[in-house]
PDB file of C-alpha atoms in Angstrom:
ATOM      1  CA  MET S   1      -0.844  24.796  -3.660  1.00 78.00           C
ATOM      2  CA  THR S   2      -2.128  21.207  -2.345  1.00 91.00           C
ATOM      3  CA  SER S   3      -5.144  21.812   0.007  1.00 96.00           C
ATOM      4  CA  ALA S   4      -5.340  21.340   3.672  1.00 97.00           C
ATOM      5  CA  ARG S   5      -6.659  17.815   3.443  1.00 97.00           C
ATOM      6  CA  ASP S   6      -4.127  16.581   0.734  1.00 97.00           C
ATOM      7  CA  ARG S   7      -1.347  17.998   3.120  1.00 97.00           C
ATOM      8  CA  LEU S   8      -3.103  15.679   6.186  1.00 98.00           C
ATOM      9  CA  LEU S   9      -3.128  12.949   4.247  1.00 98.00           C
ATOM     10  CA  ALA S  10       0.454  13.111   2.976  1.00 97.00           C
ATOM     11  CA  VAL S  11       1.880  13.742   6.066  1.00 98.00           C
ATOM     12  CA  ALA S  12      -0.403  11.112   7.942  1.00 98.00           C
ATOM     13  CA  LEU S  13       0.864   8.291   5.329  1.00 98.00           C
ATOM     14  CA  GLY S  14       4.100   9.402   6.271  1.00 96.00           C
ATOM     15  CA  GLU S  15       3.141   9.380  10.249  1.00 96.00           C
ATOM     16  CA  PHE S  16       1.273   6.106   9.980  1.00 97.00           C
ATOM     17  CA  ALA S  17       3.767   4.140   7.726  1.00 95.00           C
ATOM     18  CA  GLU S  18       6.585   5.386  10.360  1.00 94.00           C
ATOM     19  CA  ARG S  19       5.118   5.034  13.750  1.00 95.00           C
ATOM     20  CA  GLY S  20       1.673   2.959  13.443  1.00 95.00           C
ATOM     21  CA  PHE S  21      -1.734   3.928  14.479  1.00 96.00           C
ATOM     22  CA  ASP S  22      -1.259   4.161  18.076  1.00 95.00           C
ATOM     23  CA  ALA S  23       1.795   6.006  18.079  1.00 96.00           C
ATOM     24  CA  ALA S  24       1.353   8.485  15.453  1.00 97.00           C
ATOM     25  CA  VAL S  25       0.409  11.767  17.078  1.00 96.00           C
ATOM     26  CA  THR S  26      -2.439  13.927  15.747  1.00 97.00           C
ATOM     27  CA  ARG S  27      -0.717  17.104  16.821  1.00 97.00           C
ATOM     28  CA  ALA S  28       2.764  16.024  14.808  1.00 97.00           C
ATOM     29  CA  ILE S  29       0.576  15.304  11.852  1.00 98.00           C
ATOM     30  CA  THR S  30      -1.097  18.866  11.958  1.00 98.00           C
ATOM     31  CA  ASP S  31       1.619  21.072  12.806  1.00 98.00           C
ATOM     32  CA  ALA S  32       3.771  18.962   9.777  1.00 98.00           C
ATOM     33  CA  ALA S  33       0.727  19.752   7.600  1.00 98.00           C
ATOM     34  CA  GLU S  34       0.456  23.536   8.796  1.00 97.00           C
ATOM     35  CA  VAL S  35      -3.458  22.904   9.960  1.00 97.00           C
ATOM     36  CA  THR S  36      -5.238  23.339  13.414  1.00 97.00           C
ATOM     37  CA  ALA S  37      -6.580  20.143  14.871  1.00 97.00           C
ATOM     38  CA  PRO S  38     -10.254  21.478  14.141  1.00 97.00           C
ATOM     39  CA  VAL S  39      -9.235  21.151  10.348  1.00 97.00           C
ATOM     40  CA  LEU S  40      -8.297  17.317  10.983  1.00 97.00           C
ATOM     41  CA  TYR S  41     -11.419  16.799  12.720  1.00 97.00           C
ATOM     42  CA  HIS S  42     -13.306  18.858   9.777  1.00 97.00           C
ATOM     43  CA  HIS S  43     -11.797  16.996   6.818  1.00 98.00           C
ATOM     44  CA  PHE S  44     -11.853  13.176   8.758  1.00 98.00           C
ATOM     45  CA  GLY S  45     -13.834  13.097  12.213  1.00 97.00           C
ATOM     46  CA  SER S  46     -11.136  11.289  14.331  1.00 96.00           C
ATOM     47  CA  LYS S  47      -7.863   9.604  14.271  1.00 97.00           C
ATOM     48  CA  ALA S  48      -9.235   6.880  13.017  1.00 97.00           C
ATOM     49  CA  GLY S  49     -11.384   8.255  10.042  1.00 97.00           C
ATOM     50  CA  LEU S  50      -7.852   9.897   8.748  1.00 98.00           C
ATOM     51  CA  PHE S  51      -6.595   6.496   9.324  1.00 97.00           C
ATOM     52  CA  GLU S  52      -9.552   5.026   7.040  1.00 97.00           C
ATOM     53  CA  ALA S  53      -8.810   8.405   4.477  1.00 98.00           C
ATOM     54  CA  VAL S  54      -5.229   7.228   4.087  1.00 98.00           C
ATOM     55  CA  ALA S  55      -5.764   3.504   3.548  1.00 97.00           C
ATOM     56  CA  THR S  56      -8.571   4.571   1.045  1.00 97.00           C
ATOM     57  CA  SER S  57      -6.234   7.029  -0.692  1.00 97.00           C
ATOM     58  CA  VAL S  58      -2.918   4.606  -0.548  1.00 97.00           C
ATOM     59  CA  MET S  59      -5.659   1.627  -2.066  1.00 96.00           C
ATOM     60  CA  ASP S  60      -6.703   3.741  -4.423  1.00 97.00           C
ATOM     61  CA  ARG S  61      -3.224   4.345  -5.750  1.00 96.00           C
ATOM     62  CA  VAL S  62      -2.022   0.842  -5.671  1.00 95.00           C
ATOM     63  CA  ILE S  63      -4.663  -0.475  -7.469  1.00 96.00           C
ATOM     64  CA  ASP S  64      -4.603   2.411 -10.170  1.00 97.00           C
ATOM     65  CA  ALA S  65      -1.102   1.551 -10.689  1.00 96.00           C
ATOM     66  CA  MET S  66      -1.727  -2.323 -10.607  1.00 95.00           C
ATOM     67  CA  ILE S  67      -4.663  -1.700 -13.669  1.00 96.00           C
ATOM     68  CA  SER S  68      -2.616   0.699 -15.233  1.00 97.00           C
ATOM     69  CA  ALA S  69       0.305  -2.151 -15.680  1.00 96.00           C
ATOM     70  CA  THR S  70      -1.603  -4.908 -16.279  1.00 96.00           C
ATOM     71  CA  ALA S  71      -3.847  -3.606 -19.155  1.00 95.00           C
ATOM     72  CA  GLY S  72      -3.898  -5.346 -22.342  1.00 95.00           C
ATOM     73  CA  ARG S  73      -2.204  -8.213 -20.979  1.00 94.00           C
ATOM     74  CA  PRO S  74      -3.982 -11.778 -21.578  1.00 92.00           C
ATOM     75  CA  SER S  75      -2.105 -14.042 -20.087  1.00 92.00           C
ATOM     76  CA  PRO S  76      -1.267 -14.636 -16.367  1.00 93.00           C
ATOM     77  CA  ALA S  77       2.304 -14.730 -16.632  1.00 91.00           C
ATOM     78  CA  ALA S  78       2.119 -11.234 -18.268  1.00 94.00           C
ATOM     79  CA  ARG S  79      -0.573  -9.517 -15.914  1.00 95.00           C
ATOM     80  CA  LEU S  80       2.330 -11.093 -12.458  1.00 94.00           C
ATOM     81  CA  ASP S  81       5.231  -9.165 -14.558  1.00 95.00           C
ATOM     82  CA  GLY S  82       2.456  -6.340 -14.927  1.00 96.00           C
ATOM     83  CA  ILE S  83       1.795  -6.550 -11.128  1.00 96.00           C
ATOM     84  CA  LEU S  84       5.742  -6.679 -10.230  1.00 96.00           C
ATOM     85  CA  ASP S  85       6.549  -3.638 -12.452  1.00 96.00           C
ATOM     86  CA  ALA S  86       3.841  -1.487 -10.441  1.00 96.00           C
ATOM     87  CA  CYS S  87       5.362  -2.703  -7.520  1.00 95.00           C
ATOM     88  CA  LEU S  88       8.498  -1.034  -8.587  1.00 95.00           C
ATOM     89  CA  SER S  89       7.090   1.981  -9.931  1.00 95.00           C
ATOM     90  CA  LEU S  90       5.465   2.275  -6.538  1.00 94.00           C
ATOM     91  CA  GLN S  91       8.131   2.062  -4.127  1.00 93.00           C
ATOM     92  CA  ALA S  92      10.397   3.980  -6.297  1.00 93.00           C
ATOM     93  CA  GLY S  93       7.950   6.989  -6.237  1.00 92.00           C
ATOM     94  CA  GLU S  94       6.141   6.807  -3.136  1.00 91.00           C
ATOM     95  CA  PRO S  95       8.755   4.428  -0.753  1.00 90.00           C
ATOM     96  CA  GLU S  96       5.534   5.364   2.462  1.00 92.00           C
ATOM     97  CA  LEU S  97       2.884   3.194   0.358  1.00 93.00           C
ATOM     98  CA  PRO S  98       4.808  -0.008   0.763  1.00 93.00           C
ATOM     99  CA  ARG S  99       5.585   0.991   4.624  1.00 93.00           C
ATOM    100  CA  PHE S 100       1.656   1.326   4.986  1.00 95.00           C
ATOM    101  CA  VAL S 101       0.883  -1.499   3.496  1.00 93.00           C
ATOM    102  CA  VAL S 102       3.230  -3.367   5.637  1.00 92.00           C
ATOM    103  CA  ALA S 103       2.018  -1.586   9.141  1.00 92.00           C
ATOM    104  CA  ALA S 104      -1.499  -1.314   8.482  1.00 94.00           C
ATOM    105  CA  PRO S 105      -2.713  -4.720   9.012  1.00 92.00           C
ATOM    106  CA  LEU S 106      -0.884  -4.725  12.693  1.00 91.00           C
ATOM    107  CA  ASP S 107      -2.925  -1.858  13.162  1.00 95.00           C
ATOM    108  CA  LEU S 108      -6.393  -3.233  12.033  1.00 94.00           C
ATOM    109  CA  ALA S 109      -5.891  -6.099  14.184  1.00 93.00           C
ATOM    110  CA  ARG S 110      -5.471  -3.960  17.125  1.00 94.00           C
ATOM    111  CA  HIS S 111      -8.323  -1.659  16.984  1.00 94.00           C
ATOM    112  CA  ARG S 112     -12.091  -2.310  15.742  1.00 93.00           C
ATOM    113  CA  GLU S 113     -12.451   1.344  15.017  1.00 94.00           C
ATOM    114  CA  LEU S 114     -10.564   0.849  11.931  1.00 95.00           C
ATOM    115  CA  ALA S 115     -13.136  -1.468  10.304  1.00 93.00           C
ATOM    116  CA  GLY S 116     -13.643   0.976   7.927  1.00 91.00           C
ATOM    117  CA  ALA S 117      -9.926   0.533   6.646  1.00 94.00           C
ATOM    118  CA  ALA S 118      -9.938  -3.052   6.791  1.00 93.00           C
ATOM    119  CA  ALA S 119     -12.368  -2.723   4.611  1.00 93.00           C
ATOM    120  CA  GLN S 120     -10.027  -0.217   2.321  1.00 92.00           C
ATOM    121  CA  MET S 121      -7.218  -2.534   2.493  1.00 92.00           C
ATOM    122  CA  ASN S 122      -9.208  -5.537   1.386  1.00 92.00           C
ATOM    123  CA  ARG S 123      -9.715  -3.963  -1.679  1.00 93.00           C
ATOM    124  CA  LEU S 124      -6.063  -4.993  -3.141  1.00 92.00           C
ATOM    125  CA  SER S 125      -6.906  -8.696  -2.835  1.00 92.00           C
ATOM    126  CA  ASP S 126     -10.463  -8.477  -4.116  1.00 94.00           C
ATOM    127  CA  HIS S 127      -8.893  -6.567  -7.408  1.00 94.00           C
ATOM    128  CA  LEU S 128      -5.990  -9.425  -7.251  1.00 94.00           C
ATOM    129  CA  ARG S 129      -8.581 -12.321  -7.468  1.00 93.00           C
ATOM    130  CA  ALA S 130     -10.226 -10.277 -10.302  1.00 94.00           C
ATOM    131  CA  THR S 131      -7.266  -9.655 -11.770  1.00 95.00           C
ATOM    132  CA  PHE S 132      -6.631 -13.522 -11.930  1.00 94.00           C
ATOM    133  CA  ALA S 133     -10.138 -14.652 -11.780  1.00 94.00           C
ATOM    134  CA  ASP S 134      -9.134 -17.112 -15.151  1.00 93.00           C
ATOM    135  CA  ASP S 135      -6.338 -18.798 -12.705  1.00 90.00           C
ATOM    136  CA  PRO S 136      -7.336 -18.097  -9.295  1.00 90.00           C
ATOM    137  CA  ARG S 137      -3.906 -20.127  -8.325  1.00 90.00           C
ATOM    138  CA  SER S 138      -2.329 -17.108 -10.018  1.00 89.00           C
ATOM    139  CA  GLY S 139      -3.967 -14.877  -8.261  1.00 89.00           C
ATOM    140  CA  SER S 140      -3.031 -16.495  -4.941  1.00 90.00           C
ATOM    141  CA  VAL S 141       0.411 -16.209  -5.867  1.00 89.00           C
ATOM    142  CA  ALA S 142       0.073 -12.568  -6.699  1.00 92.00           C
ATOM    143  CA  LEU S 143      -1.074 -11.576  -3.597  1.00 92.00           C
ATOM    144  CA  THR S 144       1.468 -13.540  -1.433  1.00 92.00           C
ATOM    145  CA  LEU S 145       4.235 -11.631  -3.581  1.00 92.00           C
ATOM    146  CA  VAL S 146       2.528  -8.257  -3.283  1.00 92.00           C
ATOM    147  CA  TYR S 147       2.207  -8.307   0.177  1.00 90.00           C
ATOM    148  CA  GLY S 148       6.113 -10.295   0.325  1.00 92.00           C
ATOM    149  CA  LEU S 149       7.545  -7.427  -1.739  1.00 94.00           C
ATOM    150  CA  SER S 150       5.858  -4.885   0.068  1.00 93.00           C
ATOM    151  CA  ARG S 151       7.771  -6.046   2.850  1.00 92.00           C
ATOM    152  CA  SER S 152      11.101  -5.930   1.216  1.00 94.00           C
ATOM    153  CA  ALA S 153      10.259  -2.568  -0.283  1.00 94.00           C
ATOM    154  CA  ALA S 154      10.046  -0.818   3.154  1.00 92.00           C
ATOM    155  CA  HIS S 155      12.932  -1.117   3.853  1.00 91.00           C
ATOM    156  CA  GLN S 156      15.377  -1.653   0.886  1.00 94.00           C
ATOM    157  CA  THR S 157      16.918   0.968  -1.628  1.00 93.00           C
ATOM    158  CA  PRO S 158      15.112   0.801  -4.664  1.00 93.00           C
ATOM    159  CA  ASP S 159      18.201  -0.528  -6.341  1.00 94.00           C
ATOM    160  CA  ALA S 160      18.026  -3.654  -4.117  1.00 96.00           C
ATOM    161  CA  PHE S 161      14.460  -3.995  -4.584  1.00 96.00           C
ATOM    162  CA  ALA S 162      14.623  -4.039  -8.141  1.00 96.00           C
ATOM    163  CA  GLU S 163      16.625  -6.798  -7.839  1.00 96.00           C
ATOM    164  CA  THR S 164      14.594  -8.385  -5.000  1.00 96.00           C
ATOM    165  CA  VAL S 165      11.778  -8.042  -8.128  1.00 96.00           C
ATOM    166  CA  ASP S 166      13.963  -9.578 -10.590  1.00 95.00           C
ATOM    167  CA  ALA S 167      14.673 -12.848  -8.406  1.00 93.00           C
ATOM    168  CA  VAL S 168      10.757 -13.412  -7.876  1.00 93.00           C
ATOM    169  CA  ARG S 169      10.362 -12.719 -11.468  1.00 93.00           C
ATOM    170  CA  ALA S 170      12.730 -15.338 -12.381  1.00 92.00           C
ATOM    171  CA  LEU S 171      11.296 -17.574  -9.579  1.00 89.00           C
ATOM    172  CA  ALA S 172       8.039 -17.127 -10.798  1.00 87.00           C
ATOM    173  CA  HIS S 173       8.895 -18.025 -14.615  1.00 86.00           C
ATOM    174  CA  GLY S 174      10.741 -20.788 -13.521  1.00 84.00           C
ATOM    175  CA  GLY S 175      14.396 -19.695 -14.065  1.00 70.00           C
ATOM    176  CA  LEU S 176      15.858 -19.108 -10.194  1.00 64.00           C
ATOM    177  CA  ILE S 177      15.833 -22.321  -9.602  1.00 67.00           C
ATOM    178  CA  PRO S 178      18.047 -24.637 -11.409  1.00 64.00           C
ATOM    179  CA  ARG S 179      16.514 -28.478 -11.625  1.00 57.00           C
TER     180      ARG S 179
END
């Protein structure tokens, strides 16, 4: 059986991804997680604390997937392929993740109380820069592709998203647009 904290995180991920911070309703989150409001506040302190915990959880899962997908890939091109593979598996397994990644920056820009969540979301760019430390330009490309693909993943079916990733992979390897 999952803990109350884990249920709150799972429900809040969907709520924040779908509605954003402002429109997310803590009562809807607690009801769906089958807990009371004091349980939410005990674990997270506030709605902003819950948002930060969701951001931490999302970034942990995204970065872990990218670490696994790039392990043992020596070249920047091979690591980029690993990043693209991770994007595919994340979208197929947890479609709320890319929706949260897309929606969160808007919330972060609007709410100072989400500064802790902003630090969590910045972990992705830090990780990608470190992954491509030997080729900073590839790191910038990877970051741009991940955020762009998150937007696509947020509204595409897994099959349509796979086609998008294949096109991006071809573009990255110079094979999409004939010379």
